[in-house]
CSV table of C-alpha atoms in Angstrom, one decimal:
chain,number,residue,atom,x,y,z
A,292,MET,CA,0.1,0.2,0.0
A,293,HIS,CA,2.7,2.5,1.0
A,294,SER,CA,4.7,1.5,-2.3
A,295,LYS,CA,2.1,1.9,-4.4
A,296,PHE,CA,1.4,5.7,-3.0
A,297,LEU,CA,4.9,6.5,-3.4
A,298,PHE,CA,4.7,5.2,-7.0
A,299,LEU,CA,1.8,7.6,-7.7
A,300,VAL,CA,3.6,10.5,-6.2
A,301,LEU,CA,6.5,9.6,-8.1
A,302,LEU,CA,4.4,9.7,-11.3
A,303,LEU,CA,3.0,13.1,-10.5
A,304,LEU,CA,6.5,14.2,-10.4
A,305,ILE,CA,7.6,13.1,-13.9
A,306,PRO,CA,6.6,16.1,-15.5
A,307,LEU,CA,8.9,18.2,-13.1
A,308,ALA,CA,11.6,16.1,-14.2
A,309,HIS,CA,11.7,18.0,-17.4
A,310,ALA,CA,10.8,21.2,-16.1
A,311,ASP,CA,14.5,22.3,-16.5
A,312,GLN,CA,14.6,21.9,-20.2
A,313,ALA,CA,16.3,24.8,-21.7
A,314,VAL,CA,16.2,27.0,-18.7
A,315,ILE,CA,16.9,30.7,-19.3
A,316,LYS,CA,16.7,34.0,-17.6
A,317,LYS,CA,13.5,35.5,-19.2
A,318,ASP,CA,14.4,39.2,-18.4
A,319,ASP,CA,13.4,40.2,-22.0
A,320,PRO,CA,10.8,38.2,-23.8
A,321,VAL,CA,11.8,39.9,-27.5
A,322,LEU,CA,15.4,39.1,-26.8
A,323,GLU,CA,14.6,35.6,-25.6
A,324,LYS,CA,12.5,35.1,-28.7
A,325,ARG,CA,15.4,36.0,-30.7
A,326,VAL,CA,17.9,34.0,-29.0
A,327,MET,CA,15.6,30.7,-29.2
A,328,ASP,CA,14.5,31.4,-32.9
A,329,LEU,CA,18.4,31.7,-33.7
A,330,SER,CA,19.1,28.7,-31.5
A,331,ALA,CA,16.8,26.6,-33.6
A,332,HIS,CA,19.0,27.3,-36.3
A,333,LEU,CA,22.2,25.7,-34.6
A,334,ARG,CA,23.2,22.5,-33.9
A,335,CYS,CA,24.2,20.9,-30.5
A,336,LEU,CA,27.6,19.2,-31.3
A,337,VAL,CA,27.0,17.1,-28.3
A,338,CYS,CA,23.6,16.0,-29.0
A,339,GLN,CA,24.2,16.1,-32.7
A,340,ASN,CA,20.1,15.6,-33.9
A,341,GLN,CA,19.2,18.2,-31.7
A,342,THR,CA,19.3,22.2,-31.9
A,343,ILE,CA,21.0,24.1,-29.0
A,344,ALA,CA,17.3,25.4,-28.6
A,345,ASP,CA,16.0,22.0,-27.8
A,346,SER,CA,19.2,20.6,-25.8
A,347,ASN,CA,19.9,21.3,-22.1
A,348,ALA,CA,23.7,19.7,-22.7
A,349,GLU,CA,26.0,22.4,-20.8
A,350,LEU,CA,27.7,23.4,-24.2
A,351,ALA,CA,24.2,24.2,-25.7
A,352,VAL,CA,23.4,26.4,-22.7
A,353,ASP,CA,26.9,28.0,-23.3
A,354,LEU,CA,26.3,28.7,-26.5
A,355,LYS,CA,22.7,30.1,-26.1
A,356,ASN,CA,24.4,32.3,-23.9
A,357,GLN,CA,27.1,33.4,-26.3
A,358,VAL,CA,24.1,34.1,-28.7
A,359,ARG,CA,22.2,36.3,-26.2
A,360,GLU,CA,25.6,38.2,-25.2
A,361,LYS,CA,26.0,38.9,-29.0
A,362,LEU,CA,22.6,39.8,-29.7
A,363,GLN,CA,22.6,42.3,-26.8
A,364,GLN,CA,26.0,43.7,-28.4
A,365,GLY,CA,23.8,44.4,-31.5
A,366,GLN,CA,25.2,41.7,-33.7
A,367,SER,CA,22.9,40.6,-36.4
A,368,GLU,CA,21.7,37.0,-36.6
A,369,GLN,CA,23.9,36.4,-39.8
A,370,GLU,CA,26.8,37.7,-38.1
A,371,ILE,CA,26.4,35.2,-35.2
A,372,LEU,CA,25.6,32.2,-37.4
A,373,ASP,CA,29.0,33.2,-39.3
A,374,TYR,CA,30.7,33.1,-35.9
A,375,MET,CA,29.6,29.7,-35.2
A,376,VAL,CA,30.5,28.4,-38.6
A,377,LYS,CA,33.9,29.9,-38.2
A,378,ARG,CA,34.4,28.3,-34.9
A,379,TYR,CA,32.5,24.8,-35.5
A,380,GLY,CA,32.1,24.4,-38.9
A,381,GLU,CA,29.0,24.2,-41.4
A,382,PHE,CA,27.8,21.0,-39.7
A,383,VAL,CA,26.8,23.4,-36.8
A,384,LEU,CA,24.2,24.8,-39.0
A,385,PHE,CA,20.9,22.8,-38.2
A,386,SER,CA,20.0,22.7,-41.9
A,387,PRO,CA,22.6,22.2,-44.3
A,388,LEU,CA,23.5,25.1,-46.9
A,389,VAL,CA,22.3,24.6,-50.5
A,390,LYS,CA,25.7,24.5,-52.5
A,391,SER,CA,27.4,21.8,-55.1
A,392,THR,CA,28.6,19.5,-52.6
A,393,THR,CA,25.0,19.4,-50.8
A,394,TRP,CA,22.9,19.3,-54.2
A,395,LEU,CA,22.7,15.4,-53.9
A,396,LEU,CA,21.5,15.6,-50.4
A,397,TRP,CA,18.9,18.6,-50.9
A,398,PHE,CA,17.5,17.2,-54.3
A,399,GLY,CA,18.5,13.5,-54.1
A,400,PRO,CA,14.9,12.8,-53.0
A,401,LEU,CA,13.4,14.7,-55.9
A,402,LEU,CA,15.6,13.0,-58.4
A,403,LEU,CA,14.6,9.5,-56.8
A,404,LEU,CA,11.1,10.5,-57.2
A,405,ILE,CA,11.4,11.6,-61.0
A,406,VAL,CA,13.5,8.1,-61.7
A,407,GLY,CA,10.9,6.2,-59.9
A,408,MET,CA,8.1,8.0,-61.9
A,409,GLY,CA,10.1,7.3,-65.1
A,410,VAL,CA,10.5,3.6,-64.3
A,411,LEU,CA,6.5,3.4,-63.2
A,412,ILE,CA,5.6,5.0,-66.5
A,413,ALA,CA,7.8,3.0,-68.9
A,414,ILE,CA,6.6,-0.3,-66.7
A,415,LEU,CA,2.9,0.7,-67.4
A,416,ARG,CA,3.4,1.5,-71.1
A,417,GLN,CA,5.1,-2.0,-71.6
A,418,ARG,CA,2.0,-3.4,-69.8
A,419,ARG,CA,-0.3,-1.7,-72.2
A,420,LYS,CA,1.3,-3.0,-75.1
A,421,MET,CA,1.6,-6.6,-74.0
A,422,MET,CA,-2.2,-6.1,-73.4
A,423,GLN,CA,-2.7,-4.6,-77.0
A,424,GLN,CA,-0.6,-7.6,-78.5
A,425,ALA,CA,-2.4,-10.5,-76.5
A,426,PRO,CA,-4.4,-12.2,-79.2
A,427,ALA,CA,-8.0,-11.3,-79.1
A,428,LEU,CA,-10.6,-13.9,-77.7
A,429,SER,CA,-12.6,-15.9,-80.1
A,430,THR,CA,-16.6,-15.9,-79.9
A,431,VAL,CA,-16.3,-19.3,-77.8
A,432,GLU,CA,-14.0,-17.9,-75.5
A,433,HIS,CA,-15.9,-14.8,-74.8
A,434,ALA,CA,-18.9,-16.7,-74.2
A,435,ARG,CA,-17.1,-18.9,-71.7
A,436,ALA,CA,-15.4,-16.1,-70.0
A,437,ALA,CA,-18.9,-14.5,-69.5
A,438,SER,CA,-20.1,-17.5,-67.9
A,439,LEU,CA,-17.2,-18.0,-65.8
A,440,LEU,CA,-17.7,-14.2,-64.5
A,441,SER,CA,-21.3,-14.7,-63.9
A,442,GLY,CA,-20.5,-17.3,-61.2
A,443,LYS,CA,-22.4,-20.2,-63.4
A,444,ASN,CA,-19.8,-23.1,-63.8
A,445,ASP,CA,-19.7,-24.3,-67.3
A,446,GLY,CA,-18.6,-27.7,-66.4
A,447,GLY,CA,-15.0,-27.1,-67.8
A,448,GLN,CA,-11.8,-27.3,-66.1
A,449,SER,CA,-12.1,-26.4,-62.6
B,264,MET,CA,18.6,-13.1,-65.3
B,265,ASN,CA,18.8,-9.4,-66.3
B,266,ARG,CA,15.7,-8.8,-64.4
B,267,PHE,CA,17.8,-9.3,-61.1
B,268,LEU,CA,20.9,-7.8,-61.9
B,269,LEU,CA,19.9,-4.5,-61.2
B,270,PRO,CA,18.3,-5.1,-58.1
B,271,LEU,CA,21.3,-6.6,-57.1
B,272,GLY,CA,23.6,-3.9,-58.3
B,273,ALA,CA,21.6,-1.4,-56.1
B,274,PHE,CA,22.0,-3.8,-53.2
B,275,ILE,CA,25.6,-3.9,-53.6
B,276,VAL,CA,26.0,0.0,-53.8
B,277,LEU,CA,23.9,0.3,-50.9
B,278,VAL,CA,25.9,-2.0,-48.8
B,279,ILE,CA,29.2,-0.2,-49.9
B,280,PHE,CA,27.6,3.1,-48.8
B,281,LEU,CA,26.5,1.7,-45.6
B,282,TRP,CA,29.7,-0.1,-45.0
B,283,ILE,CA,31.6,3.2,-45.3
B,284,GLY,CA,29.3,4.8,-43.0
B,285,LEU,CA,29.8,2.4,-40.4
B,286,THR,CA,33.7,3.2,-40.3
B,287,LEU,CA,32.8,7.1,-39.9
B,288,ASN,CA,32.8,8.7,-36.6
B,289,PRO,CA,30.0,11.4,-36.6
B,290,ARG,CA,31.5,12.8,-33.2
B,291,GLU,CA,34.5,14.0,-35.2
B,292,VAL,CA,33.6,17.1,-36.9
B,293,PRO,CA,36.5,18.5,-38.7
B,294,SER,CA,37.5,21.9,-37.2
B,295,PRO,CA,37.3,24.7,-39.7
B,296,LEU,CA,40.0,26.3,-37.7
B,297,ILE,CA,42.7,24.2,-39.0
B,298,ASN,CA,45.5,26.3,-40.9
B,299,LYS,CA,43.9,29.5,-39.4
B,300,VAL,CA,45.2,31.8,-37.0
B,301,ALA,CA,44.9,30.5,-33.4
B,302,PRO,CA,41.7,33.0,-31.9
B,303,THR,CA,43.2,34.9,-29.5
B,304,PHE,CA,42.6,35.1,-25.7
B,305,ARG,CA,43.8,36.6,-22.6
B,306,LEU,CA,43.2,34.4,-19.6
B,307,PRO,CA,44.3,34.3,-15.9
B,308,GLN,CA,47.0,31.3,-15.3
B,309,LEU,CA,45.6,28.5,-13.3
B,310,HIS,CA,48.2,28.7,-10.7
B,311,ASP,CA,48.5,32.3,-10.3
B,312,ALA,CA,45.5,34.4,-10.9
B,313,ALA,CA,47.3,37.5,-11.1
B,314,LYS,CA,49.2,36.5,-14.1
B,315,THR,CA,47.7,36.1,-17.5
B,316,ILE,CA,48.5,34.2,-20.8
B,317,GLY,CA,47.5,34.3,-24.4
B,318,PRO,CA,48.6,32.7,-27.6
B,319,GLU,CA,50.8,35.9,-28.6
B,320,ASP,CA,53.1,34.9,-25.5
B,321,LEU,CA,54.1,31.7,-27.3
B,322,ARG,CA,54.7,33.0,-30.9
B,323,GLY,CA,57.9,31.4,-32.6
B,324,LYS,CA,57.6,28.1,-31.0
B,325,VAL,CA,55.5,24.8,-31.6
B,326,TRP,CA,53.1,24.4,-28.7
B,327,LEU,CA,50.1,22.1,-27.9
B,328,LEU,CA,47.0,23.3,-26.5
B,329,ASN,CA,45.4,20.5,-24.3
B,330,VAL,CA,41.6,21.4,-23.1
B,331,TRP,CA,40.9,19.8,-19.9
B,332,ALA,CA,38.8,19.7,-16.7
B,333,SER,CA,38.9,17.9,-13.6
B,334,TRP,CA,35.4,16.6,-14.2
B,335,CYS,CA,36.2,15.2,-17.4
B,336,VAL,CA,36.8,11.4,-16.9
B,337,THR,CA,38.5,11.2,-20.2
B,338,CYS,CA,41.0,13.6,-19.3
B,339,ARG,CA,42.1,11.8,-16.3
B,340,GLN,CA,42.4,8.7,-18.5
B,341,GLU,CA,44.8,10.9,-21.1
B,342,HIS,CA,46.7,12.5,-18.1
B,343,PRO,CA,49.1,9.9,-17.7
B,344,LEU,CA,50.1,10.0,-21.4
B,345,LEU,CA,50.4,13.8,-21.3
B,346,VAL,CA,52.8,13.5,-18.2
B,347,GLU,CA,54.9,10.9,-20.2
B,348,LEU,CA,55.0,13.3,-23.4
B,349,GLU,CA,56.1,16.2,-21.3
B,350,ARG,CA,59.0,14.3,-20.0
B,351,GLN,CA,60.0,13.6,-23.5
B,352,LYS,CA,60.7,17.3,-23.7
B,353,LEU,CA,59.5,17.5,-27.5
B,354,VAL,CA,57.1,20.0,-27.4
B,355,PRO,CA,55.5,22.3,-24.8
B,356,ILE,CA,52.1,21.6,-23.5
B,357,TYR,CA,49.7,24.3,-22.2
B,358,GLY,CA,46.7,23.5,-20.7
B,359,LEU,CA,43.1,25.1,-21.0
B,360,ASN,CA,41.4,24.2,-18.0
B,361,TYR,CA,37.8,24.4,-19.0
B,362,LYS,CA,35.0,25.2,-17.0
B,363,ASP,CA,36.6,24.0,-14.0
B,364,ASN,CA,36.9,24.9,-10.3
B,365,ARG,CA,40.2,26.4,-9.7
B,366,ASP,CA,40.9,24.1,-6.7
B,367,ASP,CA,39.7,20.9,-8.1
B,368,GLY,CA,41.9,21.9,-11.2
B,369,LEU,CA,45.0,22.2,-9.0
B,370,ALA,CA,44.1,19.3,-6.6
B,371,LEU,CA,44.3,17.1,-10.2
B,372,LEU,CA,47.8,18.2,-11.0
B,373,ARG,CA,49.1,17.9,-7.5
B,374,ASN,CA,47.8,14.4,-7.4
B,375,SER,CA,48.5,13.1,-10.6
B,376,GLY,CA,51.2,15.1,-11.9
B,377,ASP,CA,51.2,18.4,-13.8
B,378,PRO,CA,52.5,18.1,-17.6
B,379,TYR,CA,51.6,21.7,-18.4
B,380,THR,CA,54.1,24.3,-18.7
B,381,LEU,CA,51.2,26.6,-18.1
B,382,SER,CA,47.4,26.2,-17.7
B,383,ALA,CA,45.1,29.2,-18.7
B,384,TYR,CA,41.9,29.3,-16.7
B,385,ASP,CA,38.8,29.4,-18.4
B,386,ARG,CA,36.0,29.6,-15.9
B,387,GLU,CA,33.1,30.5,-18.3
B,388,GLY,CA,34.2,28.3,-21.1
B,389,ASN,CA,34.0,31.6,-23.7
B,390,VAL,CA,37.6,30.8,-25.0
B,391,GLY,CA,36.6,27.1,-25.2
B,392,ILE,CA,33.7,28.1,-27.7
B,393,ASP,CA,36.1,30.5,-29.5
B,394,TRP,CA,38.2,27.7,-30.0
B,395,GLY,CA,35.3,25.5,-31.4
B,396,VAL,CA,35.7,23.2,-28.2
B,397,TYR,CA,32.7,20.8,-27.8
B,398,GLY,CA,34.1,17.7,-26.7
B,399,VAL,CA,36.7,17.6,-23.8
B,400,PRO,CA,39.4,16.7,-23.9
B,401,GLU,CA,40.8,18.2,-27.1
B,402,THR,CA,44.1,19.0,-28.2
B,403,PHE,CA,45.4,21.4,-30.5
B,404,VAL,CA,48.7,21.6,-32.2
B,405,ILE,CA,50.0,25.2,-32.9
B,406,ASP,CA,52.8,26.2,-35.1
B,407,LYS,CA,55.5,28.8,-34.9
B,408,SER,CA,53.7,31.5,-36.8
B,409,GLY,CA,50.4,30.8,-34.2
B,410,LEU,CA,48.7,28.8,-36.8
B,411,ILE,CA,46.4,25.9,-35.5
B,412,ARG,CA,47.8,22.8,-37.6
B,413,HIS,CA,45.8,20.0,-36.2
B,414,LYS,CA,43.1,19.4,-33.6
B,415,PHE,CA,42.6,15.9,-31.9
B,416,ILE,CA,39.0,15.6,-30.3
B,417,GLY,CA,38.8,13.3,-27.4
B,418,ALA,CA,41.6,11.4,-25.6
B,419,LEU,CA,44.9,11.1,-27.1
B,420,THR,CA,46.2,7.4,-27.2
B,421,PRO,CA,49.6,6.3,-27.3
B,422,GLU,CA,49.3,5.3,-31.1
B,423,LEU,CA,47.8,8.9,-31.8
B,424,ILE,CA,50.7,10.5,-30.2
B,425,GLN,CA,53.4,7.9,-31.8
B,426,ASN,CA,52.1,7.9,-35.4
B,427,LYS,CA,50.6,11.6,-35.6
B,428,LEU,CA,51.5,14.2,-32.9
B,429,ILE,CA,55.1,13.5,-32.7
B,430,PRO,CA,55.9,13.4,-36.4
B,431,LEU,CA,53.8,16.5,-36.9
B,432,VAL,CA,55.5,18.4,-34.1
B,433,LYS,CA,59.0,17.2,-35.5
B,434,GLU,CA,57.9,18.6,-39.3
B,435,LEU,CA,56.6,21.9,-37.7
B,436,ASN,CA,60.0,22.4,-36.1
B,437,GLY,CA,62.1,21.3,-38.8
B,438,ALA,CA,60.2,23.8,-41.1
């Protein structure tokens, strides 16, 4: 009984365990919004599939502080992104830049779609051609097909 | 026969790509700072807060910057290797004590030996960010003209030191 109660209390505490996610000082909501917006474009290098906006890793918090500091100093969003790229490389940008080395990454799926559609159309065409080339049914065969389709057994092979 | 050749070919290509993918380490992000001038800083020394240190003081010599912290378990594993490397007197090792508590950092050096000619004390980790540090320990090799020539991400190993670090230092010192 006692342990059940404890379990319930712990269950209630679960939401609190996430409460500290991405803690920041919220003195200036406008600035915080800019910090978070920009942070959403930066990859957390410790937890690589997260942005620093989503991450609570120590490095992510530090980087958010840097972003805030630089915004306060009046730097533009682009200047801050450039600074991060200079330090951490282009990988720090959460969505890769569109340039010749990333064309395949960006347009590969589209390319696959086009190739797939092409193959599909070719196969369908070939099939239609085969249907047209198939010998037409004789009158007897037509009659038999009709009786088969209507569900009556014509007594042929079953 | 032909109808199996194409899917088989595609499958083999896929396997090759996945195989290569398995051998890559996504944690190692190549630093864009290689062959660039080392970002400047002026930090208090770990042993003596009244004195400062910066990369400018080290112009004209090849040196290592090892980013470390007492809370970093991998750094502790790497530490004996640095002590050993320092004994060989091949290259001066400077430490960047990263986001550490001064007393904890000093205690570690007292207990396990101090391989560093000097350690800079980066309490806030801002210099670390400037140098693109994201996974402690990291070791930078800086040449005589102040350019970063190589960055080791993660702990050094005896193999890395023998096969990569020492030859590179010798080459940079020769040039």
